[in-house]
Amino acid sequence: MTDTAHRVVLAARPEGRATTDHLRHESFDLPEPGPGEVLLRTIWLSLDPYMRGRMSDAKSYATPVAIDETMTGQTVGEVIASNHDGFAPGDIATGMTGWTDRAVMKGDELRKLDPTRAPLQTALGILGMPGMTAWTGLTRILEAKKGQTIVISAATGAVGSVAGQLAHARGLRVVGVAGGPEKCAHATGNLGYDTCIDHHAHADGEAMARAIGEAAPNGVDLYFENVGGKTLAGVVPNMNDHGRIAICGMVAWYAGENLEDAISGPTIWRNLLTRKLRAEGFIIFDHWDRFPTFLDEVAPMVADGTITYRESVTDGLENAPKAFVGMLAGDNFGKTLVRVGPDP
Ligand code: NDP
């Protein structure tokens, strides 16, 4: 017997900026769970910038979503039926079910959550992949130390907001770059940033370089790179000798826009050489073995309020495409989430 559920599929591949026309909300026939499988009702869907990459068929570290295929994504859901020994109806679990209101998944591909530990959606944000990314970039890639000066771009977003608070807690001077005065006020007022630069107020890499120079009078030791564009062009000339750059993302360029803001290859190469910089890209899935260590360190900081978080919540799976497109343009304030169904 089949049942009807809803999902969002990739309707067309964007050239440049993604729009809601590239995604389609539709119904589909949901199969019954087979042996070892679990039927889930989605409560929370995470929206993340990496999904823009999956909409393209350019060669990458992950397989692209096919046309008419359900958009990839992590969710938190409630178990409705289970043929897996590890799950029973009423359990809460997280997994890569995609943009759908119900899903049949292999139980082995799900992680059970303790709903008494923290609000369920934190498993998609501060206590999930984005928080883990911030912690990994700061501790494993940058090896941040007390007294250093760090610049963090997309400073108030899902990753940046955690990186900023962790850097502050470790005693660094923390300089944020964010879009608009409201986000900057949040960065300095609530997230522990010592200062914050509004990138909308600085036209190009040279203007950004001047602003960053003023914000970091002793130079920049560490850069947590989330955006690329004119922010990267502004940071590099301010780097101190032996500085480090953790290349986490480059959301300013995901749509093929702002390419004119790029720092030239020879300039970045010369700076890497003469300032003896180390730049290292990282993909969080390679670091997943450390997830329990991350939780042990960060979950108590969230529980005691040392680290706070903010969320941009949209209701209804059918509204996910608009929320996703808005997030890529900076409309979100904190972790971007869709409430697909009621949270028990
Ligand atoms: P955010 O919550 O930070 O949302 C994206 C933000 O990017 C927007 O809010 C906006 O912030 C900023 N932005 C968009 N366009 C521009 C632009 N042209 N110039 C400057 N900033 C821009 O997303 P996440 O925290 O989830 O992700 C942050 C970065 O981390 C992304 O690049 C993402 O791909 C990367 N990432 C990488 C991982 C990895 O394994 N390497 C894992 C997870 C995330 P504002 O309004 O402040 O400009």
mmCIF file of C-alpha atoms and ligand atoms in Angstrom:
data_model
loop_
_atom_site.group_PDB
_atom_site.id
_atom_site.type_symbol
_atom_site.label_atom_id
_atom_site.label_comp_id
_atom_site.label_asym_id
_atom_site.label_seq_id
_atom_site.Cartn_x
_atom_site.Cartn_y
_atom_site.Cartn_z
ATOM 1 C CA MET A 1 0.000 0.000 0.000
ATOM 2 C CA THR A 2 1.276 3.511 -0.767
ATOM 3 C CA ASP A 3 0.554 6.838 0.871
ATOM 4 C CA THR A 4 0.894 10.400 -0.477
ATOM 5 C CA ALA A 5 3.651 12.655 0.861
ATOM 6 C CA HIS A 6 5.250 15.924 -0.293
ATOM 7 C CA ARG A 7 8.739 16.897 -1.357
ATOM 8 C CA VAL A 8 10.741 19.606 -3.118
ATOM 9 C CA VAL A 9 12.676 18.489 -6.201
ATOM 10 C CA LEU A 10 15.273 20.148 -8.412
ATOM 11 C CA ALA A 11 13.265 21.396 -11.413
ATOM 12 C CA ALA A 12 16.129 22.961 -13.409
ATOM 13 C CA ARG A 13 19.838 23.687 -12.983
ATOM 14 C CA PRO A 14 20.531 27.357 -12.236
ATOM 15 C CA GLU A 15 23.038 29.301 -14.320
ATOM 16 C CA GLY A 16 24.161 31.896 -11.782
ATOM 17 C CA ARG A 17 21.739 32.862 -9.029
ATOM 18 C CA ALA A 18 19.260 30.162 -7.898
ATOM 19 C CA THR A 19 15.599 31.208 -7.938
ATOM 20 C CA THR A 20 12.421 29.524 -6.714
ATOM 21 C CA ASP A 21 11.769 28.495 -10.356
ATOM 22 C CA HIS A 22 14.634 26.011 -10.094
ATOM 23 C CA LEU A 23 12.771 24.077 -7.373
ATOM 24 C CA ARG A 24 9.322 22.414 -7.426
ATOM 25 C CA HIS A 25 7.030 21.389 -4.559
ATOM 26 C CA GLU A 26 5.045 18.251 -5.442
ATOM 27 C CA SER A 27 3.329 15.194 -4.027
ATOM 28 C CA PHE A 28 4.701 11.672 -4.384
ATOM 29 C CA ASP A 29 3.801 8.093 -3.458
ATOM 30 C CA LEU A 30 5.462 7.078 -0.237
ATOM 31 C CA PRO A 31 6.387 3.378 -0.036
ATOM 32 C CA GLU A 32 5.910 1.340 3.120
ATOM 33 C CA PRO A 33 9.103 0.725 5.108
ATOM 34 C CA GLY A 34 10.824 -2.566 4.244
ATOM 35 C CA PRO A 35 13.091 -4.705 6.450
ATOM 36 C CA GLY A 36 15.524 -2.534 8.451
ATOM 37 C CA GLU A 37 13.714 0.626 7.343
ATOM 38 C CA VAL A 38 12.003 3.415 9.264
ATOM 39 C CA LEU A 39 9.163 5.790 8.315
ATOM 40 C CA LEU A 40 9.770 9.341 9.532
ATOM 41 C CA ARG A 41 7.595 12.438 9.756
ATOM 42 C CA THR A 42 9.770 15.521 9.179
ATOM 43 C CA ILE A 43 9.697 18.185 11.876
ATOM 44 C CA TRP A 44 12.673 20.400 10.957
ATOM 45 C CA LEU A 45 14.527 20.798 7.629
ATOM 46 C CA SER A 46 17.950 22.462 7.544
ATOM 47 C CA LEU A 47 18.726 24.845 4.677
ATOM 48 C CA ASP A 48 22.460 25.232 3.966
ATOM 49 C CA PRO A 49 24.570 27.050 1.350
ATOM 50 C CA TYR A 50 26.188 23.774 0.174
ATOM 51 C CA MET A 51 22.835 22.851 -1.411
ATOM 52 C CA ARG A 52 23.479 25.467 -4.111
ATOM 53 C CA GLY A 53 26.501 23.387 -5.153
ATOM 54 C CA ARG A 54 24.373 20.234 -5.398
ATOM 55 C CA MET A 55 22.071 22.026 -7.866
ATOM 56 C CA SER A 56 24.970 22.289 -10.347
ATOM 57 C CA ASP A 57 26.498 19.405 -12.237
ATOM 58 C CA ALA A 58 30.022 20.845 -12.053
ATOM 59 C CA LYS A 59 32.564 18.343 -10.718
ATOM 60 C CA SER A 60 32.676 18.538 -6.926
ATOM 61 C CA TYR A 61 33.344 16.460 -3.823
ATOM 62 C CA ALA A 62 29.681 15.339 -3.785
ATOM 63 C CA THR A 63 27.278 13.948 -6.381
ATOM 64 C CA PRO A 64 24.855 16.560 -7.772
ATOM 65 C CA VAL A 65 21.097 16.249 -7.282
ATOM 66 C CA ALA A 66 19.511 14.968 -10.514
ATOM 67 C CA ILE A 67 16.699 16.849 -12.248
ATOM 68 C CA ASP A 68 13.336 15.789 -10.708
ATOM 69 C CA GLU A 69 15.178 14.249 -7.745
ATOM 70 C CA THR A 70 14.373 15.276 -4.140
ATOM 71 C CA MET A 71 16.680 18.060 -2.950
ATOM 72 C CA THR A 72 19.294 16.799 -0.547
ATOM 73 C CA GLY A 73 19.123 17.949 3.055
ATOM 74 C CA GLN A 74 19.316 16.989 6.697
ATOM 75 C CA THR A 75 16.177 16.837 8.799
ATOM 76 C CA VAL A 76 14.983 16.008 12.283
ATOM 77 C CA GLY A 77 11.871 13.841 12.382
ATOM 78 C CA GLU A 78 9.625 11.621 14.462
ATOM 79 C CA VAL A 79 9.536 7.880 13.861
ATOM 80 C CA ILE A 80 6.047 6.833 12.732
ATOM 81 C CA ALA A 81 6.772 3.159 11.983
ATOM 82 C CA SER A 82 9.900 1.065 12.267
ATOM 83 C CA ASN A 83 11.245 -2.269 11.043
ATOM 84 C CA HIS A 84 14.627 -1.547 12.653
ATOM 85 C CA ASP A 85 15.539 -2.769 16.150
ATOM 86 C CA GLY A 86 17.092 0.597 17.061
ATOM 87 C CA PHE A 87 13.965 2.691 16.506
ATOM 88 C CA ALA A 88 10.397 2.688 17.819
ATOM 89 C CA PRO A 89 7.415 4.936 17.013
ATOM 90 C CA GLY A 90 7.773 8.255 18.841
ATOM 91 C CA ASP A 91 11.569 8.264 18.706
ATOM 92 C CA ILE A 92 13.245 11.389 17.344
ATOM 93 C CA ALA A 93 15.989 10.929 14.738
ATOM 94 C CA THR A 94 18.109 12.934 12.319
ATOM 95 C CA GLY A 95 19.343 11.948 8.875
ATOM 96 C CA MET A 96 19.684 12.993 5.250
ATOM 97 C CA THR A 97 16.044 12.455 4.298
ATOM 98 C CA GLY A 98 15.977 15.444 1.903
ATOM 99 C CA TRP A 99 13.361 18.169 1.460
ATOM 100 C CA THR A 100 10.314 16.033 2.201
ATOM 101 C CA ASP A 101 7.547 15.884 4.789
ATOM 102 C CA ARG A 102 7.823 12.110 5.199
ATOM 103 C CA ALA A 103 10.532 9.675 4.250
ATOM 104 C CA VAL A 104 11.405 6.000 4.363
ATOM 105 C CA MET A 105 15.039 5.558 5.382
ATOM 106 C CA LYS A 106 17.385 2.747 6.331
ATOM 107 C CA GLY A 107 17.554 2.782 10.140
ATOM 108 C CA ASP A 108 21.333 2.435 9.940
ATOM 109 C CA GLU A 109 21.500 5.843 8.210
ATOM 110 C CA LEU A 110 19.723 7.640 11.068
ATOM 111 C CA ARG A 111 21.000 8.970 14.396
ATOM 112 C CA LYS A 112 18.649 8.884 17.364
ATOM 113 C CA LEU A 113 18.355 12.152 19.321
ATOM 114 C CA ASP A 114 17.697 12.613 23.014
ATOM 115 C CA PRO A 115 14.836 15.162 22.976
ATOM 116 C CA THR A 116 15.493 16.117 26.613
ATOM 117 C CA ARG A 117 19.058 17.281 25.877
ATOM 118 C CA ALA A 118 18.365 20.376 23.747
ATOM 119 C CA PRO A 119 15.680 21.753 21.393
ATOM 120 C CA LEU A 120 15.389 19.318 18.484
ATOM 121 C CA GLN A 121 16.427 21.760 15.762
ATOM 122 C CA THR A 122 19.797 22.429 17.420
ATOM 123 C CA ALA A 123 20.878 19.071 15.928
ATOM 124 C CA LEU A 124 20.813 20.886 12.566
ATOM 125 C CA GLY A 125 22.572 24.026 13.760
ATOM 126 C CA ILE A 126 24.658 24.795 16.780
ATOM 127 C CA LEU A 127 24.912 21.133 17.902
ATOM 128 C CA GLY A 128 25.005 19.761 14.366
ATOM 129 C CA MET A 129 26.910 20.189 11.114
ATOM 130 C CA PRO A 130 27.301 24.012 11.192
ATOM 131 C CA GLY A 131 28.473 24.060 14.837
ATOM 132 C CA MET A 132 30.839 21.174 14.151
ATOM 133 C CA THR A 133 32.189 23.084 11.124
ATOM 134 C CA ALA A 134 32.886 26.172 13.230
ATOM 135 C CA TRP A 135 34.612 24.143 15.948
ATOM 136 C CA THR A 136 36.681 22.133 13.443
ATOM 137 C CA GLY A 137 37.800 25.201 11.520
ATOM 138 C CA LEU A 138 38.823 26.969 14.673
ATOM 139 C CA THR A 139 40.489 24.121 16.545
ATOM 140 C CA ARG A 140 41.821 21.695 13.897
ATOM 141 C CA ILE A 141 42.485 23.914 10.879
ATOM 142 C CA LEU A 142 43.390 27.270 12.435
ATOM 143 C CA GLU A 143 44.616 25.932 15.813
ATOM 144 C CA ALA A 144 43.382 29.197 17.349
ATOM 145 C CA LYS A 145 45.301 30.476 20.367
ATOM 146 C CA LYS A 146 44.612 33.077 23.023
ATOM 147 C CA GLY A 147 45.808 36.559 22.084
ATOM 148 C CA GLN A 148 45.602 36.045 18.302
ATOM 149 C CA THR A 149 43.438 38.222 16.058
ATOM 150 C CA ILE A 150 40.896 36.365 13.930
ATOM 151 C CA VAL A 151 38.597 37.627 11.165
ATOM 152 C CA ILE A 152 35.369 35.660 10.592
ATOM 153 C CA SER A 153 33.150 36.343 7.551
ATOM 154 C CA ALA A 154 29.389 35.610 7.446
ATOM 155 C CA ALA A 155 29.915 36.388 11.131
ATOM 156 C CA THR A 156 26.333 35.996 12.349
ATOM 157 C CA GLY A 157 25.370 32.971 10.217
ATOM 158 C CA ALA A 158 25.017 29.365 11.328
ATOM 159 C CA VAL A 159 28.777 28.671 11.158
ATOM 160 C CA GLY A 160 30.145 32.161 11.797
ATOM 161 C CA SER A 161 28.091 32.811 14.929
ATOM 162 C CA VAL A 162 29.501 29.690 16.586
ATOM 163 C CA ALA A 163 33.066 30.351 15.390
ATOM 164 C CA GLY A 164 32.879 33.884 16.776
ATOM 165 C CA GLN A 165 31.638 32.813 20.209
ATOM 166 C CA LEU A 166 34.166 29.978 20.483
ATOM 167 C CA ALA A 167 37.002 32.333 19.474
ATOM 168 C CA HIS A 168 35.855 34.874 22.065
ATOM 169 C CA ALA A 169 35.694 32.163 24.748
ATOM 170 C CA ARG A 170 39.293 31.170 23.874
ATOM 171 C CA GLY A 171 40.542 34.726 24.380
ATOM 172 C CA LEU A 172 41.149 35.854 20.785
ATOM 173 C CA ARG A 173 40.487 39.309 19.389
ATOM 174 C CA VAL A 174 37.513 38.600 17.131
ATOM 175 C CA VAL A 175 36.683 40.734 14.082
ATOM 176 C CA GLY A 176 33.435 39.934 12.275
ATOM 177 C CA VAL A 177 32.325 40.768 8.738
ATOM 178 C CA ALA A 178 28.552 40.761 8.239
ATOM 179 C CA GLY A 179 25.882 42.245 5.983
ATOM 180 C CA GLY A 180 24.256 45.297 7.570
ATOM 181 C CA PRO A 181 24.233 47.307 10.804
ATOM 182 C CA GLU A 182 21.681 45.055 12.533
ATOM 183 C CA LYS A 183 23.804 41.933 12.037
ATOM 184 C CA CYS A 184 26.923 43.820 13.161
ATOM 185 C CA ALA A 185 25.156 45.065 16.302
ATOM 186 C CA HIS A 186 24.167 41.467 17.080
ATOM 187 C CA ALA A 187 27.773 40.313 16.492
ATOM 188 C CA THR A 188 29.273 42.783 18.973
ATOM 189 C CA GLY A 189 26.312 42.880 21.385
ATOM 190 C CA ASN A 190 25.563 39.168 21.701
ATOM 191 C CA LEU A 191 28.207 37.014 20.014
ATOM 192 C CA GLY A 192 31.405 38.315 21.620
ATOM 193 C CA TYR A 193 32.902 39.973 18.538
ATOM 194 C CA ASP A 194 35.221 42.827 19.498
ATOM 195 C CA THR A 195 34.241 44.690 16.368
ATOM 196 C CA CYS A 196 32.281 44.042 13.163
ATOM 197 C CA ILE A 197 32.576 45.411 9.627
ATOM 198 C CA ASP A 198 29.434 45.862 7.532
ATOM 199 C CA HIS A 199 30.506 44.678 4.083
ATOM 200 C CA HIS A 200 27.605 46.528 2.431
ATOM 201 C CA ALA A 201 29.273 49.797 3.507
ATOM 202 C CA HIS A 202 32.541 49.005 1.683
ATOM 203 C CA ALA A 203 32.467 48.943 -2.097
ATOM 204 C CA ASP A 204 35.486 46.821 -2.961
ATOM 205 C CA GLY A 205 38.492 44.887 -1.720
ATOM 206 C CA GLU A 206 40.561 48.059 -1.177
ATOM 207 C CA ALA A 207 37.864 49.613 1.021
ATOM 208 C CA MET A 208 37.517 46.326 2.891
ATOM 209 C CA ALA A 209 41.303 46.199 3.377
ATOM 210 C CA ARG A 210 41.265 49.667 4.967
ATOM 211 C CA ALA A 211 38.370 48.723 7.280
ATOM 212 C CA ILE A 212 40.015 45.457 8.308
ATOM 213 C CA GLY A 213 43.326 47.257 8.897
ATOM 214 C CA GLU A 214 41.569 49.634 11.300
ATOM 215 C CA ALA A 215 39.741 46.786 13.037
ATOM 216 C CA ALA A 216 42.938 44.737 13.423
ATOM 217 C CA PRO A 217 45.731 47.282 14.104
ATOM 218 C CA ASN A 218 48.199 44.478 14.960
ATOM 219 C CA GLY A 219 47.352 42.558 11.790
ATOM 220 C CA VAL A 220 45.316 39.399 11.222
ATOM 221 C CA ASP A 221 46.676 36.057 12.443
ATOM 222 C CA LEU A 222 43.736 33.864 11.412
ATOM 223 C CA TYR A 223 40.985 34.120 8.809
ATOM 224 C CA PHE A 224 37.862 31.902 8.946
ATOM 225 C CA GLU A 225 36.851 32.187 5.290
ATOM 226 C CA ASN A 226 33.156 31.737 4.528
ATOM 227 C CA VAL A 227 32.511 34.097 1.628
ATOM 228 C CA GLY A 228 35.373 34.917 -0.789
ATOM 229 C CA GLY A 229 34.698 38.084 -2.811
ATOM 230 C CA LYS A 230 35.838 41.496 -1.622
ATOM 231 C CA THR A 231 36.154 40.278 1.986
ATOM 232 C CA LEU A 232 38.923 37.844 1.045
ATOM 233 C CA ALA A 233 40.550 40.588 -1.042
ATOM 234 C CA GLY A 234 40.443 42.827 2.041
ATOM 235 C CA VAL A 235 41.771 40.300 4.532
ATOM 236 C CA VAL A 236 44.811 38.943 2.656
ATOM 237 C CA PRO A 237 46.848 42.207 2.642
ATOM 238 C CA ASN A 238 46.306 42.452 6.410
ATOM 239 C CA MET A 239 47.580 38.968 7.248
ATOM 240 C CA ASN A 240 50.558 38.670 9.586
ATOM 241 C CA ASP A 241 53.547 36.450 8.816
ATOM 242 C CA HIS A 242 52.747 32.770 9.389
ATOM 243 C CA GLY A 243 49.024 33.565 9.423
ATOM 244 C CA ARG A 244 46.503 30.841 8.669
ATOM 245 C CA ILE A 245 43.364 30.785 6.537
ATOM 246 C CA ALA A 246 40.694 28.092 6.978
ATOM 247 C CA ILE A 247 38.822 27.905 3.664
ATOM 248 C CA CYS A 248 35.366 26.825 4.776
ATOM 249 C CA GLY A 249 33.190 28.332 2.036
ATOM 250 C CA MET A 250 32.879 31.067 -0.591
ATOM 251 C CA VAL A 251 29.173 31.844 -0.650
ATOM 252 C CA ALA A 252 29.681 35.209 -2.424
ATOM 253 C CA TRP A 253 30.767 33.270 -5.514
ATOM 254 C CA TYR A 254 28.331 30.318 -5.410
ATOM 255 C CA ALA A 255 26.062 31.995 -7.938
ATOM 256 C CA GLY A 256 28.936 32.978 -10.224
ATOM 257 C CA GLU A 257 28.486 36.598 -9.099
ATOM 258 C CA ASN A 258 30.915 39.094 -7.546
ATOM 259 C CA LEU A 259 33.734 37.488 -9.504
ATOM 260 C CA GLU A 260 35.095 40.956 -10.231
ATOM 261 C CA ASP A 261 35.797 41.185 -6.472
ATOM 262 C CA ALA A 262 38.272 38.314 -6.679
ATOM 263 C CA ILE A 263 41.803 38.897 -5.488
ATOM 264 C CA SER A 264 44.088 38.031 -8.400
ATOM 265 C CA GLY A 265 45.880 34.705 -8.457
ATOM 266 C CA PRO A 266 49.357 36.299 -8.535
ATOM 267 C CA THR A 267 48.469 38.613 -5.615
ATOM 268 C CA ILE A 268 47.214 35.831 -3.389
ATOM 269 C CA TRP A 269 50.142 33.598 -4.370
ATOM 270 C CA ARG A 270 52.654 36.386 -3.615
ATOM 271 C CA ASN A 271 51.060 37.000 -0.208
ATOM 272 C CA LEU A 272 51.096 33.293 0.637
ATOM 273 C CA LEU A 273 54.804 33.219 -0.196
ATOM 274 C CA THR A 274 56.097 36.459 1.262
ATOM 275 C CA ARG A 275 53.983 36.333 4.440
ATOM 276 C CA LYS A 276 54.563 32.575 4.758
ATOM 277 C CA LEU A 277 50.809 31.963 5.085
ATOM 278 C CA ARG A 278 49.085 28.610 5.339
ATOM 279 C CA ALA A 279 45.675 28.262 3.642
ATOM 280 C CA GLU A 280 43.799 24.990 4.107
ATOM 281 C CA GLY A 281 40.453 23.962 2.727
ATOM 282 C CA PHE A 282 38.331 21.515 4.693
ATOM 283 C CA ILE A 283 35.122 19.542 4.157
ATOM 284 C CA ILE A 284 33.427 18.737 7.424
ATOM 285 C CA PHE A 285 32.517 15.150 6.529
ATOM 286 C CA ASP A 286 36.227 14.234 6.680
ATOM 287 C CA HIS A 287 36.264 15.235 10.357
ATOM 288 C CA TRP A 288 33.143 13.432 11.555
ATOM 289 C CA ASP A 289 35.113 11.081 13.832
ATOM 290 C CA ARG A 290 35.527 14.058 16.175
ATOM 291 C CA PHE A 291 31.788 14.782 16.440
ATOM 292 C CA PRO A 292 31.515 13.285 19.985
ATOM 293 C CA THR A 293 34.471 15.444 21.127
ATOM 294 C CA PHE A 294 32.783 18.508 19.661
ATOM 295 C CA LEU A 295 29.507 17.689 21.462
ATOM 296 C CA ASP A 296 31.295 17.078 24.761
ATOM 297 C CA GLU A 297 32.889 20.515 24.549
ATOM 298 C CA VAL A 298 30.156 22.631 23.003
ATOM 299 C CA ALA A 299 26.854 21.133 24.279
ATOM 300 C CA PRO A 300 27.587 22.212 27.899
ATOM 301 C CA MET A 301 28.451 25.723 26.650
ATOM 302 C CA VAL A 302 25.067 25.887 24.924
ATOM 303 C CA ALA A 303 23.303 24.489 28.001
ATOM 304 C CA ASP A 304 24.871 27.064 30.366
ATOM 305 C CA GLY A 305 24.352 29.968 27.944
ATOM 306 C CA THR A 306 28.045 30.624 27.190
ATOM 307 C CA ILE A 307 27.108 30.126 23.535
ATOM 308 C CA THR A 308 23.806 31.416 22.224
ATOM 309 C CA TYR A 309 22.129 30.920 18.869
ATOM 310 C CA ARG A 310 19.603 32.598 16.673
ATOM 311 C CA GLU A 311 17.358 31.020 14.034
ATOM 312 C CA SER A 312 15.505 32.110 10.883
ATOM 313 C CA VAL A 313 12.449 29.850 10.838
ATOM 314 C CA THR A 314 10.072 29.479 7.868
ATOM 315 C CA ASP A 315 6.868 27.457 8.253
ATOM 316 C CA GLY A 316 5.798 24.910 5.626
ATOM 317 C CA LEU A 317 7.796 22.751 3.210
ATOM 318 C CA GLU A 318 6.197 24.594 0.269
ATOM 319 C CA ASN A 319 7.961 27.780 1.462
ATOM 320 C CA ALA A 320 11.422 26.159 1.632
ATOM 321 C CA PRO A 321 12.511 27.302 -1.884
ATOM 322 C CA LYS A 322 11.900 30.983 -1.036
ATOM 323 C CA ALA A 323 13.720 30.638 2.289
ATOM 324 C CA PHE A 324 16.674 28.952 0.576
ATOM 325 C CA VAL A 325 17.036 31.590 -2.128
ATOM 326 C CA GLY A 326 16.761 34.297 0.550
ATOM 327 C CA MET A 327 19.477 32.693 2.674
ATOM 328 C CA LEU A 328 21.949 32.756 -0.221
ATOM 329 C CA ALA A 329 21.284 36.498 -0.520
ATOM 330 C CA GLY A 330 21.764 37.127 3.217
ATOM 331 C CA ASP A 331 18.095 37.408 4.276
ATOM 332 C CA ASN A 332 18.651 34.899 7.087
ATOM 333 C CA PHE A 333 19.740 35.942 10.563
ATOM 334 C CA GLY A 334 21.361 32.878 12.156
ATOM 335 C CA LYS A 335 20.614 29.258 11.286
ATOM 336 C CA THR A 336 18.088 28.831 8.447
ATOM 337 C CA LEU A 337 15.370 26.267 9.223
ATOM 338 C CA VAL A 338 12.013 25.152 7.876
ATOM 339 C CA ARG A 339 9.399 23.879 10.329
ATOM 340 C CA VAL A 340 7.833 21.168 8.170
ATOM 341 C CA GLY A 341 5.549 19.685 10.840
ATOM 342 C CA PRO A 342 4.664 20.221 14.503
ATOM 343 C CA ASP A 343 7.447 19.829 17.062
ATOM 344 C CA PRO A 344 6.235 17.537 19.858
HETATM 345 P P1 NDP B 1 24.977 31.380 6.744
HETATM 346 O O1 NDP B 1 23.974 31.148 7.815
HETATM 347 O O2 NDP B 1 26.202 32.173 7.088
HETATM 348 O O3 NDP B 1 24.218 32.016 5.498
HETATM 349 C C1 NDP B 1 24.914 32.471 4.375
HETATM 350 C C2 NDP B 1 25.402 33.921 4.597
HETATM 351 O O4 NDP B 1 26.357 34.250 3.622
HETATM 352 C C3 NDP B 1 24.338 34.985 4.410
HETATM 353 O O5 NDP B 1 23.518 35.132 5.546
HETATM 354 C C4 NDP B 1 25.184 36.218 4.153
HETATM 355 O O6 NDP B 1 25.526 36.829 5.386
HETATM 356 C C5 NDP B 1 26.465 35.638 3.561
HETATM 357 N N1 NDP B 1 26.608 36.089 2.180
HETATM 358 C C6 NDP B 1 25.827 35.776 1.120
HETATM 359 N N2 NDP B 1 26.269 36.409 0.018
HETATM 360 C C7 NDP B 1 27.353 37.123 0.399
HETATM 361 C C8 NDP B 1 28.242 38.005 -0.292
HETATM 362 N N3 NDP B 1 28.103 38.270 -1.590
HETATM 363 N N4 NDP B 1 29.262 38.553 0.412
HETATM 364 C C9 NDP B 1 29.410 38.314 1.727
HETATM 365 N N5 NDP B 1 28.593 37.503 2.436
HETATM 366 C C10 NDP B 1 27.576 36.916 1.774
HETATM 367 O O7 NDP B 1 25.442 29.993 6.147
HETATM 368 P P2 NDP B 1 26.280 28.846 6.908
HETATM 369 O O8 NDP B 1 26.754 29.370 8.192
HETATM 370 O O9 NDP B 1 25.493 27.603 6.862
HETATM 371 O O10 NDP B 1 27.534 28.663 5.925
HETATM 372 C C11 NDP B 1 28.595 29.619 5.931
HETATM 373 C C12 NDP B 1 29.671 29.153 4.974
HETATM 374 O O11 NDP B 1 30.228 27.937 5.448
HETATM 375 C C13 NDP B 1 29.173 28.888 3.555
HETATM 376 O O12 NDP B 1 30.151 29.326 2.638
HETATM 377 C C14 NDP B 1 29.053 27.378 3.518
HETATM 378 O O13 NDP B 1 29.144 26.851 2.228
HETATM 379 C C15 NDP B 1 30.240 26.997 4.390
HETATM 380 N N6 NDP B 1 30.182 25.652 4.960
HETATM 381 C C16 NDP B 1 31.234 24.821 4.685
HETATM 382 C C17 NDP B 1 31.297 23.566 5.235
HETATM 383 C C18 NDP B 1 32.477 22.721 4.949
HETATM 384 O O14 NDP B 1 32.456 21.515 5.215
HETATM 385 N N7 NDP B 1 33.552 23.280 4.431
HETATM 386 C C19 NDP B 1 30.198 23.051 6.067
HETATM 387 C C20 NDP B 1 29.155 24.035 6.346
HETATM 388 C C21 NDP B 1 29.166 25.272 5.784
HETATM 389 P P3 NDP B 1 25.683 38.436 5.507
HETATM 390 O O15 NDP B 1 24.289 38.985 5.401
HETATM 391 O O16 NDP B 1 26.297 38.627 6.822
HETATM 392 O O17 NDP B 1 26.532 38.862 4.355
#
